[in-house]
Short mmCIF file of C-alpha atoms (C1' of nucleotides) in Angstrom, two decimals:
data_model
loop_
_atom_site.label_atom_id
_atom_site.label_comp_id
_atom_site.label_asym_id
_atom_site.label_seq_id
_atom_site.Cartn_x
_atom_site.Cartn_y
_atom_site.Cartn_z
CA MET A 1427 -109.66 -137.85 -26.39
CA ASP A 1428 -107.02 -138.70 -28.95
CA VAL A 1429 -107.53 -138.60 -32.68
CA THR A 1430 -105.23 -139.58 -35.50
CA THR A 1431 -104.66 -136.80 -38.00
CA ALA A 1432 -102.86 -136.40 -41.28
CA ASP A 1433 -100.45 -133.92 -39.77
CA GLY A 1434 -99.18 -136.11 -37.00
CA PRO A 1435 -99.65 -139.25 -34.98
CA THR A 1436 -102.20 -138.06 -32.46
CA MET A 1437 -103.67 -134.77 -31.33
CA ARG A 1438 -105.15 -134.10 -27.91
CA PHE A 1439 -108.36 -132.14 -27.52
CA ASP A 1440 -109.22 -130.19 -24.43
CA VAL A 1441 -112.31 -128.04 -24.57
CA PHE A 1442 -111.06 -126.23 -21.48
CA ASP A 1443 -108.12 -124.94 -23.47
CA ALA A 1444 -109.16 -121.69 -25.10
CA PHE A 1445 -107.16 -122.56 -28.21
CA CYS A 1446 -108.68 -126.01 -28.66
CA PRO A 1447 -110.65 -126.56 -31.87
CA SER A 1448 -113.75 -127.57 -29.98
CA ARG A 1449 -113.55 -124.41 -27.94
CA ARG A 1450 -113.19 -122.28 -31.02
CA LEU A 1451 -116.25 -123.90 -32.54
CA LEU A 1452 -118.24 -122.48 -29.65
CA ASP A 1453 -117.19 -119.04 -30.79
CA THR A 1454 -118.72 -119.78 -34.18
CA ILE A 1455 -122.00 -121.48 -33.36
CA GLY A 1456 -122.28 -119.33 -30.27
CA ASN A 1457 -122.79 -116.39 -32.58
CA LYS A 1458 -126.52 -116.39 -33.09
CA TRP A 1459 -126.34 -114.64 -36.44
CA ALA A 1460 -123.90 -117.23 -37.77
CA SER A 1461 -126.19 -120.08 -36.80
CA LEU A 1462 -129.17 -118.35 -38.36
CA VAL A 1463 -127.31 -117.75 -41.61
CA ILE A 1464 -126.34 -121.41 -41.77
CA VAL A 1465 -129.89 -122.55 -41.06
CA ALA A 1466 -131.32 -120.14 -43.61
CA LEU A 1467 -128.93 -121.32 -46.31
CA GLY A 1468 -129.65 -124.89 -45.31
CA LEU A 1469 -133.36 -124.35 -45.84
CA GLN A 1470 -133.25 -122.35 -49.05
CA GLY A 1471 -129.93 -123.20 -50.65
CA ARG A 1472 -128.28 -120.34 -52.52
CA MET A 1473 -129.43 -116.93 -51.30
CA ARG A 1474 -128.72 -113.32 -52.15
CA TYR A 1475 -127.55 -110.82 -49.58
CA SER A 1476 -130.92 -109.09 -49.57
CA GLU A 1477 -132.72 -112.40 -49.16
CA LEU A 1478 -130.66 -113.28 -46.13
CA SER A 1479 -131.27 -109.84 -44.74
CA ALA A 1480 -135.01 -110.21 -45.13
CA ARG A 1481 -135.14 -113.78 -43.80
CA ILE A 1482 -133.15 -113.09 -40.66
CA ALA A 1483 -135.25 -110.58 -38.82
CA GLY A 1484 -133.41 -108.13 -36.64
CA VAL A 1485 -129.95 -108.42 -38.09
CA SER A 1486 -128.25 -105.16 -39.08
CA GLN A 1487 -126.36 -104.74 -42.33
CA LYS A 1488 -123.15 -104.47 -40.45
CA MET A 1489 -123.62 -107.68 -38.50
CA LEU A 1490 -124.85 -109.63 -41.50
CA THR A 1491 -121.85 -108.61 -43.58
CA GLN A 1492 -119.51 -109.30 -40.69
CA THR A 1493 -121.11 -112.70 -40.12
CA VAL A 1494 -121.02 -113.94 -43.71
CA ARG A 1495 -117.42 -112.74 -44.03
CA GLY A 1496 -116.50 -114.82 -41.00
CA LEU A 1497 -118.31 -117.86 -42.34
CA GLU A 1498 -116.67 -117.45 -45.73
CA ARG A 1499 -113.29 -117.21 -44.04
CA ASP A 1500 -114.03 -120.42 -42.15
CA GLY A 1501 -114.88 -122.20 -45.39
CA LEU A 1502 -118.49 -122.78 -44.36
CA LEU A 1503 -120.01 -120.89 -47.26
CA THR A 1504 -119.05 -119.43 -50.61
CA ARG A 1505 -119.59 -115.85 -51.73
CA THR A 1506 -120.23 -115.37 -55.44
CA VAL A 1507 -120.22 -111.92 -57.00
CA THR A 1508 -122.01 -111.44 -60.30
CA PRO A 1509 -120.64 -108.23 -61.87
CA SER A 1510 -123.91 -106.96 -63.20
CA VAL A 1511 -125.47 -103.57 -62.51
CA PRO A 1512 -126.50 -103.51 -59.84
CA VAL A 1513 -124.14 -106.09 -58.39
CA ARG A 1514 -125.55 -109.43 -57.35
CA VAL A 1515 -124.00 -111.47 -54.54
CA ASP A 1516 -124.98 -115.02 -53.70
CA TYR A 1517 -124.12 -117.12 -50.69
CA GLU A 1518 -124.20 -120.89 -50.54
CA LEU A 1519 -123.11 -123.50 -48.02
CA THR A 1520 -120.02 -125.54 -48.79
CA PRO A 1521 -119.97 -129.28 -48.02
CA LEU A 1522 -118.24 -128.30 -44.78
CA GLY A 1523 -121.05 -125.89 -44.00
CA LEU A 1524 -123.63 -128.54 -44.78
CA SER A 1525 -121.99 -130.94 -42.35
CA LEU A 1526 -122.19 -128.30 -39.63
CA LEU A 1527 -125.82 -127.76 -40.52
CA ASP A 1528 -126.45 -131.38 -39.62
CA THR A 1529 -124.98 -130.75 -36.20
CA ILE A 1530 -127.02 -127.61 -35.69
CA ARG A 1531 -130.11 -129.63 -36.52
CA HIS A 1532 -129.42 -131.75 -33.43
CA LEU A 1533 -129.53 -128.58 -31.37
CA LYS A 1534 -132.80 -127.62 -33.01
CA GLU A 1535 -134.29 -131.00 -32.24
CA TRP A 1536 -133.20 -130.84 -28.61
CA ALA A 1537 -134.78 -127.41 -28.31
CA GLU A 1538 -138.05 -128.55 -29.80
CA GLU A 1539 -138.19 -131.54 -27.49
CA HIS A 1540 -137.04 -129.96 -24.26
CA MET A 1541 -137.47 -126.20 -24.21
CA ALA A 1542 -140.98 -126.50 -22.76
CA GLU A 1543 -139.38 -128.28 -19.81
CA VAL A 1544 -136.87 -125.48 -19.49
CA ASP A 1545 -139.72 -122.97 -19.44
CA ARG A 1546 -141.40 -124.89 -16.66
CA ALA A 1547 -138.16 -124.98 -14.68
CA ARG A 1548 -137.80 -121.25 -15.07
CA GLU A 1549 -141.29 -120.51 -13.86
CA GLU A 1550 -140.74 -122.77 -10.88
CA TYR A 1551 -137.42 -121.10 -10.10
CA ASP A 1552 -138.80 -117.60 -10.44
CA ARG A 1553 -141.83 -118.48 -8.32
CA LYS A 1554 -139.60 -119.65 -5.48
CA SER A 1555 -137.37 -116.60 -5.75
CA ALA A 1556 -140.32 -114.24 -5.55
CA MET B 91 -141.90 -128.02 -38.20
CA ASP B 92 -144.93 -128.99 -36.14
CA VAL B 93 -144.82 -130.88 -32.89
CA THR B 94 -147.59 -132.16 -30.66
CA THR B 95 -147.36 -130.85 -27.12
CA ALA B 96 -149.21 -131.36 -23.89
CA ASP B 97 -150.42 -127.81 -23.92
CA GLY B 98 -152.09 -127.90 -27.28
CA PRO B 99 -152.50 -129.67 -30.56
CA THR B 100 -149.47 -128.39 -32.40
CA MET B 101 -146.87 -125.72 -31.96
CA ARG B 102 -144.91 -124.09 -34.72
CA PHE B 103 -141.20 -123.49 -34.38
CA ASP B 104 -139.37 -120.72 -36.18
CA VAL B 105 -135.74 -120.23 -35.30
CA PHE B 106 -135.94 -116.81 -36.92
CA ASP B 107 -138.38 -115.71 -34.26
CA ALA B 108 -136.37 -114.34 -31.35
CA PHE B 109 -138.87 -115.81 -28.90
CA CYS B 110 -138.81 -119.29 -30.40
CA PRO B 111 -137.52 -122.05 -28.12
CA SER B 112 -134.87 -123.09 -30.58
CA ARG B 113 -133.65 -119.54 -30.77
CA ARG B 114 -133.48 -119.25 -27.01
CA LEU B 115 -131.44 -122.43 -26.84
CA LEU B 116 -128.77 -120.68 -28.86
CA ASP B 117 -128.53 -118.13 -26.08
CA THR B 118 -127.75 -120.94 -23.65
CA ILE B 119 -125.31 -123.16 -25.50
CA GLY B 120 -123.89 -120.12 -27.21
CA ASN B 121 -122.57 -119.02 -23.85
CA LYS B 122 -119.17 -120.65 -23.69
CA TRP B 123 -119.08 -120.75 -19.89
CA ALA B 124 -122.44 -122.52 -19.79
CA SER B 125 -121.26 -125.15 -22.24
CA LEU B 126 -118.05 -125.65 -20.34
CA VAL B 127 -119.88 -126.09 -17.04
CA ILE B 128 -122.15 -128.69 -18.61
CA VAL B 129 -119.22 -130.56 -20.14
CA ALA B 130 -117.28 -130.44 -16.88
CA LEU B 131 -120.21 -131.82 -14.89
CA GLY B 132 -120.76 -134.41 -17.58
CA LEU B 133 -117.20 -135.63 -17.24
CA GLN B 134 -116.88 -135.57 -13.47
CA GLY B 135 -120.43 -135.80 -12.19
CA ARG B 136 -121.11 -133.87 -8.99
CA MET B 137 -118.67 -131.00 -8.47
CA ARG B 138 -118.11 -128.32 -5.86
CA TYR B 139 -117.99 -124.64 -6.74
CA SER B 140 -114.23 -124.54 -6.22
CA GLU B 141 -113.75 -127.64 -8.37
CA LEU B 142 -115.64 -126.05 -11.25
CA SER B 143 -113.65 -122.88 -10.80
CA ALA B 144 -110.38 -124.78 -10.99
CA ARG B 145 -111.43 -126.96 -13.92
CA ILE B 146 -112.67 -124.14 -16.11
CA ALA B 147 -109.59 -122.05 -16.65
CA GLY B 148 -110.14 -118.36 -17.12
CA VAL B 149 -113.63 -118.00 -15.70
CA SER B 150 -114.11 -115.29 -13.08
CA GLN B 151 -116.07 -115.83 -9.87
CA LYS B 152 -118.71 -113.50 -11.12
CA MET B 153 -119.24 -115.27 -14.42
CA LEU B 154 -119.15 -118.73 -12.89
CA THR B 155 -121.77 -117.82 -10.32
CA GLN B 156 -123.87 -116.09 -12.93
CA THR B 157 -123.60 -119.08 -15.25
CA VAL B 158 -124.50 -121.79 -12.75
CA ARG B 159 -127.42 -119.66 -11.55
CA GLY B 160 -128.72 -119.49 -15.09
CA LEU B 161 -128.32 -123.21 -15.63
CA GLU B 162 -130.04 -123.94 -12.34
CA ARG B 163 -132.91 -121.68 -13.34
CA ASP B 164 -133.20 -123.57 -16.63
CA GLY B 165 -133.40 -126.87 -14.77
CA LEU B 166 -130.20 -128.16 -16.32
CA LEU B 167 -128.37 -128.65 -13.03
CA THR B 168 -129.09 -128.79 -9.31
CA ARG B 169 -127.41 -126.72 -6.64
CA THR B 170 -127.07 -128.42 -3.27
CA VAL B 171 -126.01 -126.49 -0.19
CA THR B 172 -124.57 -128.44 2.74
CA PRO B 173 -124.82 -126.18 5.82
CA SER B 174 -121.46 -127.11 7.32
CA VAL B 175 -118.68 -124.72 8.29
CA PRO B 176 -117.43 -123.76 5.89
CA VAL B 177 -120.41 -124.12 3.60
CA ARG B 178 -120.23 -126.74 0.89
CA VAL B 179 -122.08 -126.33 -2.41
CA ASP B 180 -122.36 -129.06 -5.03
CA TYR B 181 -123.58 -128.88 -8.59
CA GLU B 182 -124.86 -131.82 -10.59
CA LEU B 183 -126.55 -132.23 -13.96
CA THR B 184 -130.24 -133.07 -13.99
CA PRO B 185 -131.58 -135.62 -16.50
CA LEU B 186 -132.48 -132.63 -18.65
CA GLY B 187 -128.92 -131.38 -18.39
CA LEU B 188 -127.59 -134.80 -19.27
CA SER B 189 -129.73 -134.90 -22.39
CA LEU B 190 -128.31 -131.55 -23.46
CA LEU B 191 -124.82 -132.89 -22.79
CA ASP B 192 -125.46 -135.52 -25.43
CA THR B 193 -126.25 -132.79 -27.91
CA ILE B 194 -123.18 -130.81 -26.98
CA ARG B 195 -121.11 -133.92 -27.60
CA HIS B 196 -122.21 -133.82 -31.24
CA LEU B 197 -120.77 -130.33 -31.48
CA LYS B 198 -117.54 -131.54 -29.92
CA GLU B 199 -117.32 -134.39 -32.41
CA TRP B 200 -117.90 -132.08 -35.35
CA ALA B 201 -115.17 -129.79 -34.08
CA GLU B 202 -112.69 -132.60 -33.70
CA GLU B 203 -113.42 -133.88 -37.17
CA HIS B 204 -113.60 -130.62 -39.07
CA MET B 205 -111.81 -127.78 -37.32
CA ALA B 206 -108.55 -128.61 -39.06
CA GLU B 207 -110.36 -127.99 -42.32
CA VAL B 208 -111.63 -124.68 -40.98
CA ASP B 209 -108.08 -123.73 -40.08
CA ARG B 210 -106.94 -124.50 -43.59
CA ALA B 211 -109.76 -122.41 -45.04
CA ARG B 212 -108.78 -119.50 -42.82
CA GLU B 213 -105.16 -119.63 -43.86
CA GLU B 214 -106.20 -119.74 -47.49
CA TYR B 215 -108.57 -116.83 -47.03
CA ASP B 216 -106.03 -114.73 -45.14
CA ARG B 217 -103.35 -115.49 -47.70
CA LYS B 218 -105.56 -114.22 -50.51
CA SER B 219 -106.50 -111.12 -48.58
CA ALA B 220 -102.88 -110.25 -47.88
"C1'" DC C 209 -127.84 -103.80 -54.57
"C1'" DT C 210 -124.21 -104.63 -51.61
"C1'" DG C 211 -121.53 -103.20 -48.74
"C1'" DC C 212 -117.65 -100.17 -46.07
"C1'" DA C 213 -116.76 -96.15 -42.64
"C1'" DT C 214 -117.81 -93.67 -38.84
"C1'" DC C 215 -119.85 -92.41 -34.64
"C1'" DC C 216 -121.76 -93.73 -30.41
"C1'" DC C 217 -123.91 -96.12 -26.72
"C1'" DC C 218 -124.67 -99.78 -23.69
"C1'" DC C 219 -123.66 -103.64 -20.98
"C1'" DG C 220 -120.88 -107.88 -20.59
"C1'" DA C 221 -117.30 -109.11 -18.02
"C1'" DG C 222 -112.98 -108.55 -15.26
"C1'" DA C 223 -110.91 -106.73 -10.86
"C1'" DT C 224 -111.32 -105.75 -6.28
"C1'" DA C 225 -113.15 -105.67 -1.75
"C1'" DC C 226 -116.26 -107.39 1.52
"C1'" DT C 227 -119.59 -111.10 4.07
"C1'" DG C 228 -122.21 -115.31 6.06
"C1'" DC D 741 -115.71 -121.81 1.05
"C1'" DA D 742 -118.93 -119.65 -1.74
"C1'" DG D 743 -120.51 -116.28 -2.82
"C1'" DT D 744 -122.32 -110.69 -3.09
"C1'" DA D 745 -121.44 -105.57 -4.16
"C1'" DT D 746 -119.36 -102.04 -6.66
"C1'" DC D 747 -116.51 -99.89 -10.00
"C1'" DT D 748 -114.60 -99.76 -14.34
"C1'" DC D 749 -113.42 -100.55 -19.16
"C1'" DG D 750 -113.53 -102.47 -23.98
"C1'" DG D 751 -115.82 -103.76 -27.58
"C1'" DG D 752 -120.06 -105.71 -29.64
"C1'" DG D 753 -123.46 -103.99 -32.16
"C1'" DG D 754 -127.01 -100.36 -33.88
"C1'" DA D 755 -127.68 -96.03 -36.77
"C1'" DT D 756 -126.39 -93.26 -40.25
"C1'" DG D 757 -124.04 -91.73 -44.36
"C1'" DC D 758 -121.28 -92.70 -48.40
"C1'" DA D 759 -119.42 -95.59 -52.53
"C1'" DG D 760 -118.76 -98.96 -56.40
#
DNA sequence: CTGCATCCCCCGAGATACTG
DNA sequence: CAGTATCTCGGGGGATGCAG
């Protein structure tokens, strides 16, 4: 597929190229914590670190920090530090992050419509294997 | 979100529950090899094992086998063995797999439209950090 | 409260060799 | 050709302790 960009005439995309943008997106949304952070912020808007931590069951401090740092670096959310005592830190989706949220919603919808079918397929497969 | 199912009146979905269908979908499409197999089969239709192996650069035999087995178990593709000599094995998306392909295409489109912006954000972020 | 640093463990995934 | 079996290694990710 060719697409016209501001930087040049056309740019070729090949998901099978590890350096292709579409391939790199998989590295982002493939990270389950990243997706959950985006969904959480999409549902509740601005959230504090501790709120995210409580909402996303099972995530460790280390992984949550690592995840939000990555998302901030990618421009998907903003990190706002309020220099009070104790410190308060808020996270919020950027317009870019919101647009990705829309895409993630499609995934969610597919799951809600079809995962029961997947479960049936699995049972069938496991039954035959046994 | 509530949805009416065949098994009962309504079923509640919570992506923050590790056992929720929508959460489990992330485990599938989050796997880059799985996504690439689905995209490859979506582009070329029925493919042999060796064709998939050649098309998806960088995947090892082990991971490719493991991936297609998982997708077969999930009912997303079919595995057809032709008992010739040598053996021939073909993979093809099921209707369920095709419907997921549509969803993956949304991801691809988002990437093509927005990854340049992500790249800019990263450069900006890294510049500030340095 | 929000994180960074450190230690440590487990298994995901590649490489290699072998088989129907 | 299309896998399995086995070994190995690196790093993802949890637990804990410390700091601004």
